[in-house]
Short mmCIF file of C-alpha atoms and ligand atoms in Angstrom, two decimals:
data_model
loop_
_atom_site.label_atom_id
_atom_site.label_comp_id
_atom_site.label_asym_id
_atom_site.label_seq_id
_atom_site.Cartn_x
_atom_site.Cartn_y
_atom_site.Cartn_z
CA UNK A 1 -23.71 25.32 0.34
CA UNK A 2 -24.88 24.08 3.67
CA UNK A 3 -22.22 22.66 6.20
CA UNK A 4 -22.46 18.97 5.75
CA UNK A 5 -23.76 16.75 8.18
CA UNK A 6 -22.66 13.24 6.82
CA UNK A 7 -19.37 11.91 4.85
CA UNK A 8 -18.33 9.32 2.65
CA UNK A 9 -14.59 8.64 2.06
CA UNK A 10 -13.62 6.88 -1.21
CA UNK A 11 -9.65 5.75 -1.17
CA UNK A 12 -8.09 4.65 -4.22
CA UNK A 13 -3.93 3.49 -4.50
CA UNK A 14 -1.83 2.10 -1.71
CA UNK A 15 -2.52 1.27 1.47
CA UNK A 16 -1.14 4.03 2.56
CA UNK A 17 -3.79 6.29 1.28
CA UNK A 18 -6.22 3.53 2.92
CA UNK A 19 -5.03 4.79 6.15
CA UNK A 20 -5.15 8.03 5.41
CA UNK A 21 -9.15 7.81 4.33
CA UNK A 22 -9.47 5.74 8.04
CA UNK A 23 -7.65 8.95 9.50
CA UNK A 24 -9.68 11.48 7.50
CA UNK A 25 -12.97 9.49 9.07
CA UNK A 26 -12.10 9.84 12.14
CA UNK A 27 -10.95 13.22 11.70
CA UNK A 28 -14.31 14.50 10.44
CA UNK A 29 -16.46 11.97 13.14
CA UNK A 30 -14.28 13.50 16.40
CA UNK A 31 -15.95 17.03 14.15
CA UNK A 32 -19.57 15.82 14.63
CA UNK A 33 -20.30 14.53 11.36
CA UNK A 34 -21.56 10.72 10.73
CA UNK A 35 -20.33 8.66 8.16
CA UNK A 36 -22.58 7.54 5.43
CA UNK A 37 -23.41 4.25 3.94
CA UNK A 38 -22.05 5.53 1.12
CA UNK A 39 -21.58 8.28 -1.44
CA UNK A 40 -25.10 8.80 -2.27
CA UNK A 41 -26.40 8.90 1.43
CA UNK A 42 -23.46 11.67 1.92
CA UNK A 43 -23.18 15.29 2.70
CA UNK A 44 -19.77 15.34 1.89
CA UNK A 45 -17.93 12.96 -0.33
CA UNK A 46 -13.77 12.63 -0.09
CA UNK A 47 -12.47 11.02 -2.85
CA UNK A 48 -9.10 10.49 -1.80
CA UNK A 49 -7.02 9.98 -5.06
CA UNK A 50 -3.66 8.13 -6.35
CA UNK A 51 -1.54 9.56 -9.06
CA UNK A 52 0.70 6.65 -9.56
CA UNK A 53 -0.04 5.86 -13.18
CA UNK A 54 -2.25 8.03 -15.54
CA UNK A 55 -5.33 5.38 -15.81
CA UNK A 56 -5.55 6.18 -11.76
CA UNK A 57 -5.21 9.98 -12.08
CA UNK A 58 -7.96 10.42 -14.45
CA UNK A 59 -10.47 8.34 -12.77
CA UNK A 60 -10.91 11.23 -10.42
CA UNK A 61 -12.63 12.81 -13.09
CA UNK A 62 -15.11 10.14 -14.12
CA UNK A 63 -15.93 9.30 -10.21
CA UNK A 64 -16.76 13.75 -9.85
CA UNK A 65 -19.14 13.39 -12.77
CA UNK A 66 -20.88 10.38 -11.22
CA UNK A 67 -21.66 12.14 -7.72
CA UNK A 68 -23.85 14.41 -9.50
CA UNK A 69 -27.35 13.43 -8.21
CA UNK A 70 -30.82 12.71 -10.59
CA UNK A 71 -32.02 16.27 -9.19
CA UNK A 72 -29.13 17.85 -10.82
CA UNK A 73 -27.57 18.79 -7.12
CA UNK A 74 -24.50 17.19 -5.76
CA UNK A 75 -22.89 16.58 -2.83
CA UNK A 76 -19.97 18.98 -1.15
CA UNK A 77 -16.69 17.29 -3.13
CA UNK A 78 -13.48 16.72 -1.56
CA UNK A 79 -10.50 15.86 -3.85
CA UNK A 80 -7.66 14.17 -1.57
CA UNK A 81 -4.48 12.39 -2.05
CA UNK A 82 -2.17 12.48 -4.60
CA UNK A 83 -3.97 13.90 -7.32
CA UNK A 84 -4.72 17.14 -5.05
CA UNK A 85 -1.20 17.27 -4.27
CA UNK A 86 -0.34 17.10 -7.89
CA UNK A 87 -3.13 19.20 -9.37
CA UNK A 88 -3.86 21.48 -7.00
CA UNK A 89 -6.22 24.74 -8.21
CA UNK A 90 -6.01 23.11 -11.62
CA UNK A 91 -8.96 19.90 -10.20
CA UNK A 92 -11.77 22.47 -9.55
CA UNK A 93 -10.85 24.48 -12.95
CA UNK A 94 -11.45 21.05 -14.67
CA UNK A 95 -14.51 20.03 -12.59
CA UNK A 96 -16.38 22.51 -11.28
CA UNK A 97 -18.28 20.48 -8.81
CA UNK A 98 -15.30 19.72 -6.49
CA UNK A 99 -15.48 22.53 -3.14
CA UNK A 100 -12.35 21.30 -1.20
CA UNK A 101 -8.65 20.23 -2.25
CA UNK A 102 -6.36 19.29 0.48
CA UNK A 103 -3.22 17.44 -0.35
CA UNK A 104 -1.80 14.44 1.54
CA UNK A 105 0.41 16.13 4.41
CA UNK A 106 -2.66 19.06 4.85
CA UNK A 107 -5.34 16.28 5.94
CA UNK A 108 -5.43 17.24 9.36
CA UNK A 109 -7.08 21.12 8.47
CA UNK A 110 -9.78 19.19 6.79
CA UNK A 111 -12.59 19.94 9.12
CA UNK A 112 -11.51 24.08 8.83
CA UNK A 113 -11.88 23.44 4.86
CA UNK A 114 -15.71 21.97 4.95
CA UNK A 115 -16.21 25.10 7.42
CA UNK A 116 -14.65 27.51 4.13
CA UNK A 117 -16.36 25.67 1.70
CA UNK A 118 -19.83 25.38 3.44
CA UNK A 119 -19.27 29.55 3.70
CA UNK A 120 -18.49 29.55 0.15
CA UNK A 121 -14.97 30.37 -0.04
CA UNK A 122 -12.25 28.87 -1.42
CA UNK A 123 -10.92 25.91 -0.22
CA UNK A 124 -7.22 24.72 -1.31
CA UNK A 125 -4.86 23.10 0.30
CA UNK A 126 -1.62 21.56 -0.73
CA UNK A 127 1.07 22.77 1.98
CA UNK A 128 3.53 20.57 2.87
CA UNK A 129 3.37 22.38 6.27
CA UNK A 130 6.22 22.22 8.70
CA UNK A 131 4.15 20.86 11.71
CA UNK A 132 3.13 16.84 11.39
CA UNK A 133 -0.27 16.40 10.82
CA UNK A 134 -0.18 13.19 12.79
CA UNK A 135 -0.22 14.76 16.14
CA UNK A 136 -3.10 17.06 15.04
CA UNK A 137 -5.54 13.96 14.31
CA UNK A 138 -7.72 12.65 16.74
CA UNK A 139 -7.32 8.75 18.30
CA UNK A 140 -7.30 5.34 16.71
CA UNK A 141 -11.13 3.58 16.37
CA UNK A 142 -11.68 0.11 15.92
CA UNK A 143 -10.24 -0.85 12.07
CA UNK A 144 -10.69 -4.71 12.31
CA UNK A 145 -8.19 -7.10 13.03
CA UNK A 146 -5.84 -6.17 10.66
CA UNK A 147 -4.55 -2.22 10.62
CA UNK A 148 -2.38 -0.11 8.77
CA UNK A 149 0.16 2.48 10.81
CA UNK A 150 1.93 4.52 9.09
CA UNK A 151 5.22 5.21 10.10
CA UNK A 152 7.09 6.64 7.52
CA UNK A 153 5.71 8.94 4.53
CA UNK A 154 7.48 10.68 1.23
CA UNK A 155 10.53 9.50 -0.56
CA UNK A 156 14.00 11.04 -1.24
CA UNK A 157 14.77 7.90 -3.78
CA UNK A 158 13.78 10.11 -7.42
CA UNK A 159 13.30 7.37 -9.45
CA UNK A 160 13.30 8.64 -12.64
CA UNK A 161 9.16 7.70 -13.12
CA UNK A 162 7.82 8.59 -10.38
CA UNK A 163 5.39 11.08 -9.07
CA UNK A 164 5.79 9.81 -5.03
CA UNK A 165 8.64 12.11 -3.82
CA UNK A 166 6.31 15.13 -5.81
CA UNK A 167 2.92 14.08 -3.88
CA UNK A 168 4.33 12.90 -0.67
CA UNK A 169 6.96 15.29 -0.54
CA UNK A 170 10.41 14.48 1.55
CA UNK A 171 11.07 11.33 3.68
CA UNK A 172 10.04 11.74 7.02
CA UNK A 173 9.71 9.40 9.78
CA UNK A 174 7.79 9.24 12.96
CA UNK A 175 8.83 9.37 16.12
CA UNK A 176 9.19 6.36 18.18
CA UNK A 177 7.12 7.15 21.13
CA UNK A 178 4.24 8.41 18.60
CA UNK A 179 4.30 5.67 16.73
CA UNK A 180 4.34 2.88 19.17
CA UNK A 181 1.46 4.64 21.46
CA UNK A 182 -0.68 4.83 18.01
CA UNK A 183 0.51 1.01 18.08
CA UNK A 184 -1.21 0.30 21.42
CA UNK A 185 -3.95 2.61 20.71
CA UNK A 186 -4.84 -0.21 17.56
CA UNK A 187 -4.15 -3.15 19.75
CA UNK A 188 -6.64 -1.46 22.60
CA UNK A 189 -9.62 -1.25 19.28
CA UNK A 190 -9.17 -5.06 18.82
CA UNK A 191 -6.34 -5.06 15.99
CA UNK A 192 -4.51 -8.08 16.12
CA UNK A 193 -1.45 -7.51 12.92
CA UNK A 194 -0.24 -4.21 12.58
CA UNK A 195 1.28 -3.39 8.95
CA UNK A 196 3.41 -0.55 9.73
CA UNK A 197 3.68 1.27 6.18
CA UNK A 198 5.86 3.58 4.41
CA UNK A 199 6.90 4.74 0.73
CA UNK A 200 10.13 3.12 2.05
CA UNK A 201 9.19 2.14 5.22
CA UNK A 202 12.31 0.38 5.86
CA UNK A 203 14.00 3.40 5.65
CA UNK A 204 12.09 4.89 9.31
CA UNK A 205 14.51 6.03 11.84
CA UNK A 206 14.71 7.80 15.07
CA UNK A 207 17.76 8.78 16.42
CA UNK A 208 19.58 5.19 16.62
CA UNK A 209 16.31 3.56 15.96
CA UNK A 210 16.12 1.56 12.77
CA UNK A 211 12.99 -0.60 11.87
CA UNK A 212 14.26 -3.26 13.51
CA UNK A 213 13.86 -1.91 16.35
CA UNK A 214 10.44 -0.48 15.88
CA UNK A 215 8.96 -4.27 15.26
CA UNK A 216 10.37 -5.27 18.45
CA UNK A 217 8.97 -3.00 20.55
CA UNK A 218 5.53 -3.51 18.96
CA UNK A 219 6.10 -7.17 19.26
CA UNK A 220 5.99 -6.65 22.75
CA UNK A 221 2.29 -5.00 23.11
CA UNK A 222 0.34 -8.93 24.13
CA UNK A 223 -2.74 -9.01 21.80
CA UNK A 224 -0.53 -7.88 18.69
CA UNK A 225 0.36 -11.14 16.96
CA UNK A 226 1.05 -9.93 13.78
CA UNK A 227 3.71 -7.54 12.33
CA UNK A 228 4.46 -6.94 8.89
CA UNK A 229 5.82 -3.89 6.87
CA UNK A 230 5.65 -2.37 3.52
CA UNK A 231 7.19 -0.91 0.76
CA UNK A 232 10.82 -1.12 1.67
CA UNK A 233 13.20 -0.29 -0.73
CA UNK A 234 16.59 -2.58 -1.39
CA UNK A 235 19.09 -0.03 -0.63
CA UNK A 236 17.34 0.47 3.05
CA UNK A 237 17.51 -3.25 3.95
CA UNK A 238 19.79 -3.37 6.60
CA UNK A 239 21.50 -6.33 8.77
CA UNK A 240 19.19 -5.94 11.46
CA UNK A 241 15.69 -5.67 9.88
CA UNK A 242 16.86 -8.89 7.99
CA UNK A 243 18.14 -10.56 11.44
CA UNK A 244 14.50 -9.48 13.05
CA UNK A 245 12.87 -12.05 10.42
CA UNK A 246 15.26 -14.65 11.80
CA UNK A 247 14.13 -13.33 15.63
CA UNK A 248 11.19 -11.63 16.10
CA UNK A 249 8.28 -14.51 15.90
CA UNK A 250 6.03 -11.89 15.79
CA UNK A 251 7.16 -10.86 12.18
CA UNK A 252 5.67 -12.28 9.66
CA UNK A 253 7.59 -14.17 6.70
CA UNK A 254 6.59 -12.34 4.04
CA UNK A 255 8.53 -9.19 2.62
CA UNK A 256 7.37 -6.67 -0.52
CA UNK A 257 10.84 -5.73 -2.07
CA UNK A 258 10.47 -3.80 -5.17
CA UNK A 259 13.07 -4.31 -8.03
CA UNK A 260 11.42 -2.84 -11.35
CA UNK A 261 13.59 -4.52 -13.93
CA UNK A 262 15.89 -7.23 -14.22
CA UNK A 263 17.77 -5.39 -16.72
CA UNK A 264 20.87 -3.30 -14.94
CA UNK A 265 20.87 -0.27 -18.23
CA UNK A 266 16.96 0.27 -17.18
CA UNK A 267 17.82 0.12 -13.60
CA UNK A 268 20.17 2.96 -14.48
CA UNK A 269 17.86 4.97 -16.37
CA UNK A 270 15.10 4.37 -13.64
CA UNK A 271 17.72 6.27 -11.32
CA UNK A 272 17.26 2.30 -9.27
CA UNK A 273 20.83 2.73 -7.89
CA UNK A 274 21.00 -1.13 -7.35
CA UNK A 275 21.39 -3.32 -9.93
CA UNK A 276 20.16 -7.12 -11.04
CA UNK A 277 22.68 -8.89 -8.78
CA UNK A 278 22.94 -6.90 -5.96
CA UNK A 279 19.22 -7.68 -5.83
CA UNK A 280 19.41 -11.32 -6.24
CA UNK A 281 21.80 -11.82 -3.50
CA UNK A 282 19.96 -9.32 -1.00
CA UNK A 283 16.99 -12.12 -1.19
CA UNK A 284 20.16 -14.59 -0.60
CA UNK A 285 20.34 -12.96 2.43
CA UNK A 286 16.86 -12.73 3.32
CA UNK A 287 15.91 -16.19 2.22
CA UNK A 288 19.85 -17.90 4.98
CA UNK A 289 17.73 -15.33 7.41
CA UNK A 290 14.31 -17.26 6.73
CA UNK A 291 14.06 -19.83 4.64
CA UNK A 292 10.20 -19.78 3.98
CA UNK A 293 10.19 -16.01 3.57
CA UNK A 294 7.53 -15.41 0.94
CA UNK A 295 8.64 -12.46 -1.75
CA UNK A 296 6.84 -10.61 -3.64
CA UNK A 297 8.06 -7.14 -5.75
CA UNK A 298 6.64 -4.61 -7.98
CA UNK A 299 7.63 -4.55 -11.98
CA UNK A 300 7.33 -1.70 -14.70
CA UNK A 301 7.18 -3.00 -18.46
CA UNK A 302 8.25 -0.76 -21.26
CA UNK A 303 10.60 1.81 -19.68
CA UNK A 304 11.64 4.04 -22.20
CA UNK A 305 14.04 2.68 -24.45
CA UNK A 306 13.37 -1.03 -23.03
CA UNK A 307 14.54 -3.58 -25.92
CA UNK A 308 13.41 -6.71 -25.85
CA UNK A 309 16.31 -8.20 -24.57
CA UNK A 310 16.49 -6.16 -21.74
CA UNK A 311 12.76 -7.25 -21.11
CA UNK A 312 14.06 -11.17 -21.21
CA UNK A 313 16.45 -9.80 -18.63
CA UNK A 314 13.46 -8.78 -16.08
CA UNK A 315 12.10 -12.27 -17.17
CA UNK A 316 15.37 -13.90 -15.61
CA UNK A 317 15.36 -11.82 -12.51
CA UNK A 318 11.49 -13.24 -11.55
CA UNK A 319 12.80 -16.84 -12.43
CA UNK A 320 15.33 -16.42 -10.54
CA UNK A 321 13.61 -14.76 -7.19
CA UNK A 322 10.40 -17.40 -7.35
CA UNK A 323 7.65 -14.88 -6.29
CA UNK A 324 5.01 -16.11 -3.70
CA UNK A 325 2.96 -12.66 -5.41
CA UNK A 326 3.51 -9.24 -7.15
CA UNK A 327 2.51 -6.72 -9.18
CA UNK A 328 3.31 -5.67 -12.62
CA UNK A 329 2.60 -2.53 -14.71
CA UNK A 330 3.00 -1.04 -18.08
CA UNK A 331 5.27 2.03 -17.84
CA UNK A 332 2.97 5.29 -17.62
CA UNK A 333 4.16 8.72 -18.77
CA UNK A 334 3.63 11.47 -15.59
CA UNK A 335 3.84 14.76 -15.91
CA UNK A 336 7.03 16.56 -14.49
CA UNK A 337 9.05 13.25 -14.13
CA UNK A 338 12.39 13.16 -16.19
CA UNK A 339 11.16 9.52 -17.44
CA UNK A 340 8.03 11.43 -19.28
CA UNK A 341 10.65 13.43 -21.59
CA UNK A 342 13.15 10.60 -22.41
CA UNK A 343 13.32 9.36 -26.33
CA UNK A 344 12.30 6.54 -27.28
CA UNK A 345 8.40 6.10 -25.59
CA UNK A 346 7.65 2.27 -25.80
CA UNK A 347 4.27 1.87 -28.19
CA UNK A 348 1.24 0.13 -26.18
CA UNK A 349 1.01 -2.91 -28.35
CA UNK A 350 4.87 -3.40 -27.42
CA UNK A 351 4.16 -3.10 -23.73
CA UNK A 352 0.68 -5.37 -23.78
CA UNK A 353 2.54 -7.69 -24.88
CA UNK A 354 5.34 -7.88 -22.40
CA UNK A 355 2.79 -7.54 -19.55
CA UNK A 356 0.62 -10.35 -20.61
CA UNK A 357 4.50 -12.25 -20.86
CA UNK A 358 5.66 -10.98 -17.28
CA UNK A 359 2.33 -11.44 -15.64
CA UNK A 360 1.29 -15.15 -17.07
CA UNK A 361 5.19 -15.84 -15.39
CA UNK A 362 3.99 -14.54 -12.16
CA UNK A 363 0.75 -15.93 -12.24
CA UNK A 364 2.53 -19.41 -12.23
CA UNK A 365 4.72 -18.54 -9.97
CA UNK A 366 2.03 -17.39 -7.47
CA UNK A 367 -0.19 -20.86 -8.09
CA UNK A 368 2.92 -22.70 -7.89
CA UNK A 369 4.02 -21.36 -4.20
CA UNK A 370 0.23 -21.84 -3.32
CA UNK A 371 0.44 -25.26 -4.62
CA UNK A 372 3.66 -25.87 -2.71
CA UNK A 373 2.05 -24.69 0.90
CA UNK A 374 -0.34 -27.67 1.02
CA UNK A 375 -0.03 -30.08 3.83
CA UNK A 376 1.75 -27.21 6.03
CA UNK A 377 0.00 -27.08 8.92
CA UNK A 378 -0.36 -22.93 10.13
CA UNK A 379 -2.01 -20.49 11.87
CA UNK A 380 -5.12 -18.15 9.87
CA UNK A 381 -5.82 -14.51 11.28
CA UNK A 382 -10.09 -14.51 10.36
CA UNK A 383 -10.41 -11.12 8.65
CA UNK A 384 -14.08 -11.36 7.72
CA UNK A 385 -17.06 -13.86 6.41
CA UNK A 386 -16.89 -15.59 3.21
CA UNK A 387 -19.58 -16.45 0.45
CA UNK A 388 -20.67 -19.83 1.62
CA UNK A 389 -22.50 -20.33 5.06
CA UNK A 390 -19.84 -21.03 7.59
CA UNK A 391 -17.07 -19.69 5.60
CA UNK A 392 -14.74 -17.76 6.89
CA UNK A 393 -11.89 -15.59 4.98
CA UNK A 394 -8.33 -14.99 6.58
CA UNK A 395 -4.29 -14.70 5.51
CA UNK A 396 -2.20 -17.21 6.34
CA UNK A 397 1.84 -15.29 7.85
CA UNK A 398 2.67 -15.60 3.69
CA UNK A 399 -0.36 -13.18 3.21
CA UNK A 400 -2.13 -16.14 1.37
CA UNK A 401 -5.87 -15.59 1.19
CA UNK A 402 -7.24 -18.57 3.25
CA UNK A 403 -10.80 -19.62 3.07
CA UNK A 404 -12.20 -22.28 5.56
CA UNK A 405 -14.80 -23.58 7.31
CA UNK A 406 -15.01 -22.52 10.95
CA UNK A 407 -16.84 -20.90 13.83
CA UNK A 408 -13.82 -18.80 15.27
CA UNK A 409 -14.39 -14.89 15.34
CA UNK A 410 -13.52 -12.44 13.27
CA UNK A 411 -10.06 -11.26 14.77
CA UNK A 412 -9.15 -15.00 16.31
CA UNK A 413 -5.89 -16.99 14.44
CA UNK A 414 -6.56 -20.43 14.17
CA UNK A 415 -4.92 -23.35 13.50
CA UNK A 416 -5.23 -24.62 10.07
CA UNK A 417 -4.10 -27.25 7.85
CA UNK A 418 -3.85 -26.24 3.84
CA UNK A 419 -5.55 -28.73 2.16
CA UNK A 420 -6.45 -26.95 -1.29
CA UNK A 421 -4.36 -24.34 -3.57
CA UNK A 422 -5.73 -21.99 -6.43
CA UNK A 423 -4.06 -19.33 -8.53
CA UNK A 424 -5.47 -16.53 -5.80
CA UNK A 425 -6.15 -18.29 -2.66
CA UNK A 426 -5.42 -21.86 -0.70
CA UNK A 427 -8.20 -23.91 1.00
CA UNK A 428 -8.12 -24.50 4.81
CA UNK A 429 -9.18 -26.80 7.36
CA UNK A 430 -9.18 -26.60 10.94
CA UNK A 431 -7.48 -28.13 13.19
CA UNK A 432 -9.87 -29.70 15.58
CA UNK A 433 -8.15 -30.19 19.25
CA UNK A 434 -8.23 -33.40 20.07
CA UNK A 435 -10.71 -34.07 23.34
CA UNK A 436 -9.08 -33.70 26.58
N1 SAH B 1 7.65 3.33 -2.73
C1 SAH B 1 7.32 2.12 -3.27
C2 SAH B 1 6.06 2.09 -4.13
C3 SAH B 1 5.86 3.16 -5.12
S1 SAH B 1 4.44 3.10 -6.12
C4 SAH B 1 8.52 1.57 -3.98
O1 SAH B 1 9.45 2.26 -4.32
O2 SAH B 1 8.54 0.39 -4.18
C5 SAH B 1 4.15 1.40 -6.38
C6 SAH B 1 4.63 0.88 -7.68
O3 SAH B 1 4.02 1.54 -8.78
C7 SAH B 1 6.10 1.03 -7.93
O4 SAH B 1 6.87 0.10 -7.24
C8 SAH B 1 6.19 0.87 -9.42
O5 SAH B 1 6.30 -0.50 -9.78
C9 SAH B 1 4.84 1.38 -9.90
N2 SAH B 1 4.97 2.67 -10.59
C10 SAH B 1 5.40 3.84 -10.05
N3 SAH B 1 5.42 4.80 -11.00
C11 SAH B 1 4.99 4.23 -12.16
C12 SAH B 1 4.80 4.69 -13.49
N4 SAH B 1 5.07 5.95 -13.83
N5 SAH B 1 4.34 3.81 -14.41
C13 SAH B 1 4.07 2.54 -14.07
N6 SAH B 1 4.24 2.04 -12.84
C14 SAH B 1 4.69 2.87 -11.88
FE1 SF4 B 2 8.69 6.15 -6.28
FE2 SF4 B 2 11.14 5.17 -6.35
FE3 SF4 B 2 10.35 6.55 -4.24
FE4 SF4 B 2 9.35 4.14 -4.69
S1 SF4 B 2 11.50 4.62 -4.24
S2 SF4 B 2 8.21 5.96 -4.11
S3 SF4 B 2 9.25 4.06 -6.90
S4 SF4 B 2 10.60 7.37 -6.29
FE1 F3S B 3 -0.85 6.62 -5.40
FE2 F3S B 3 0.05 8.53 -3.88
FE3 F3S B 3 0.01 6.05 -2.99
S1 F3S B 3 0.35 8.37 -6.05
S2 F3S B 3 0.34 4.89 -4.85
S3 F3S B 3 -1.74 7.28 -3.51
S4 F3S B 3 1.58 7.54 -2.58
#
């Protein structure tokens, strides 16, 4: 195979493997290569893969078989992410096509495993290698107005389903310096909010340094208006981080707090070590720091064992909280995770059928906080251009999607009044300044 010229990168699952694709782009661009329109135009395609829940994991396989072109050839395949970490030798055993898998802490040898696989050698890579890859990777490029930095990465917490502490490997965080000069490297490209990310972000420390005190000194840098932070995790939520949503203006009022289940046995089993209440009244907290803080959490139907009163329980729990958004899954089975081997696997039917429950609660919940927001009067950061001519698409600081009519710039907040609320999004209007 011929050393490729052009790349496409392909990032399915968080947002953290969303920066990870930016930082494998730029990685392979500062190596000569151009970036395709897209897969079919490539040299080299990196599908950069999530192995959260099994639907995810196998899609790799289905997205290999489509690269093959109507000549019978195919491009030079790169499996990244999770499911390389997780799968290793075993992904080009299964699918012959694939020439290069590098795991999610190995990124930063990329360009050395094209050169192996373009000689026709073997090209594997899941180390969890001692050195960061962060300082190995070239600079920042312009990401648009809204970037992702990631300033934490693996997870220490086990829960009992999980593949995250397998793939990402141990909690590490950043240092300080690194990550606010990446900070001011984004700011310099044009980015205006800054979500710093982690798979408990809240968790990042450096020496005294807590979160806390991260967001301030990126609230600092001018042209950053916008900070927000995801996924903490409730145990890591400490007094300060909740005081900087009372302080720091820059911080935006929104916060993704994971609880699971409302029921305090599944907590257990799910190795949560927090239950229901402890829960409810962190929000208490969170909600006397600021009142308009928008929540939103992540849910898991049909843990093993789940009865349907502990289900009701979860039920209570969202009631209770009032989500402004979240996300909700049926339980998934992953290989090498104590959950996978527990009795009593839920049946699908039984989990359908509390996910279609959970999510038509959330659902409301979401079109009811929408529905609440109009006739506040706010600021919109313009992300990109809508459908309609003159539209515009932003977030409002409670990470509603905001469409309006306007002539700002992509990248400019404006002022907005919501005038309009739907189950996804809320309609704007802009505030016209009155003529001096
Ligand atoms: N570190 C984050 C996010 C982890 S993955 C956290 O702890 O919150 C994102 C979400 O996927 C999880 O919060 C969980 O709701 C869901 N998830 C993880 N493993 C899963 C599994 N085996 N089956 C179904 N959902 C799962
Ligand atoms: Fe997975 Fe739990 Fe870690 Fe989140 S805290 S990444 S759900 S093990
Ligand atoms: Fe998926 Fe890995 Fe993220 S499993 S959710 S890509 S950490």
């Amino acid at each position: 195979m011929s050393a490729p010229h052009s790349f496409h990168v392909k990032s399915f699952g968080c947002q953290m493997n969303v920066y990870d694709g930016q930082r494998m782009a730029e990685l392979l661009e500062a190596d000569g290569l151009t970036a395709a329109a897209d897969a079919d135009a490539a040299d080299l395609v990196v599908l950069n893969t999530c192995h959260i829940r099994e639907k995810a994991a196998e899609k790799v396989y289905s997205d290999i078989g489509r690269l093959k072109r109507e000549d019978g050839s195919s491009p030079m395949i790169a499996v990244a992410g999770c499911v390389a970490q997780a799968e290793g030798a075993e992904i080009p055993r299964r699918a012959r096509a694939v020439d290069i898998v590098v795991g999610p802490q190995a990124y930063h040898r990329l360009p050395a495993l094209v050169a192996a696989a373009a000689r026709g050698e073997s090209a594997i890579d899941t180390d969890m290698p001692a050195e960061s890859k962060f300082a190995a990777l070239p600079g920042r490029r312009r990401v648009g107005p809204s970037a992702f930095l990631t300033v934490q990465e693996g997870c220490d917490k086990f829960c009992t389903y999980c593949v995250v502490p397998y793939t990402r490997g141990a909690e590490i965080s950043r240092p300080f310096a690194a990550v606010l000069d990446e900070a001011k490297a984004l700011a310099d490209t044009g980015a205006r909010e800054i979500s710093l990310l982690g798979q408990n972000v809240n968790a990042w420390g450096d020496g005294d340094r807590g979160l806390h005190d991260l967001i301030e000194a990126i609230a600092l840098i001018p042209s950053i208006a916008r900070i927000r932070y995801t996924t903490s995790h409730p145990n890591d939520m400490a007094e300060g981080l909740i005081a900087a949503h009372r302080d720091v203006e820059k911080l935006m009022p929104f916060l993704h707090l994971p609880v699971q289940s409302g029921s305090d046995r599944v907590l257990k089993a799910m190795n949560r070590s927090h239950d229901a209440a402890a829960y409810l009244r962190l929000i208490e907290r969170v909600r006397a720091a600021r009142p308009d803080i928008a929540i939103s959490g992540d849910f898991i139907v049909g843990f093993p064992g789940e009865t349907e009163a502990e289900f009701a329980q979860t039920l209570a729990l969202v009631e209770a909280v009032g989500h402004a958004q979240a996300f909700s899954f049926k339980y998934s089975p992953r290989p090498g995770t104590p959950a996978a081997t527990m009795a009593d696997q839920l049946p699908a039917a039984v989990m359908d059928e509390r996910l279609q429950r959970l999510q038509a609660l959330l659902n409301a919940q979401q079109h009811a906080f929408n529905r609440a927001s109009v006739g506040r009067r706010t600021e919109v950061l313009i992300e990109r251009t809508g459908k309609l001519p003159g539209q515009k698409l932003g977030k409002s600081p409670w990470l509603q999607s905001v469409h309006l009519q306007t002539e700002a710039a992509i990248g400019d907040i404006v002022a907005v009044d919501i005038v309009t609320a739907g189950p996804n999004s809320v309609g704007g209007a802009e505030v016209v300044k009155a003529a001096a």
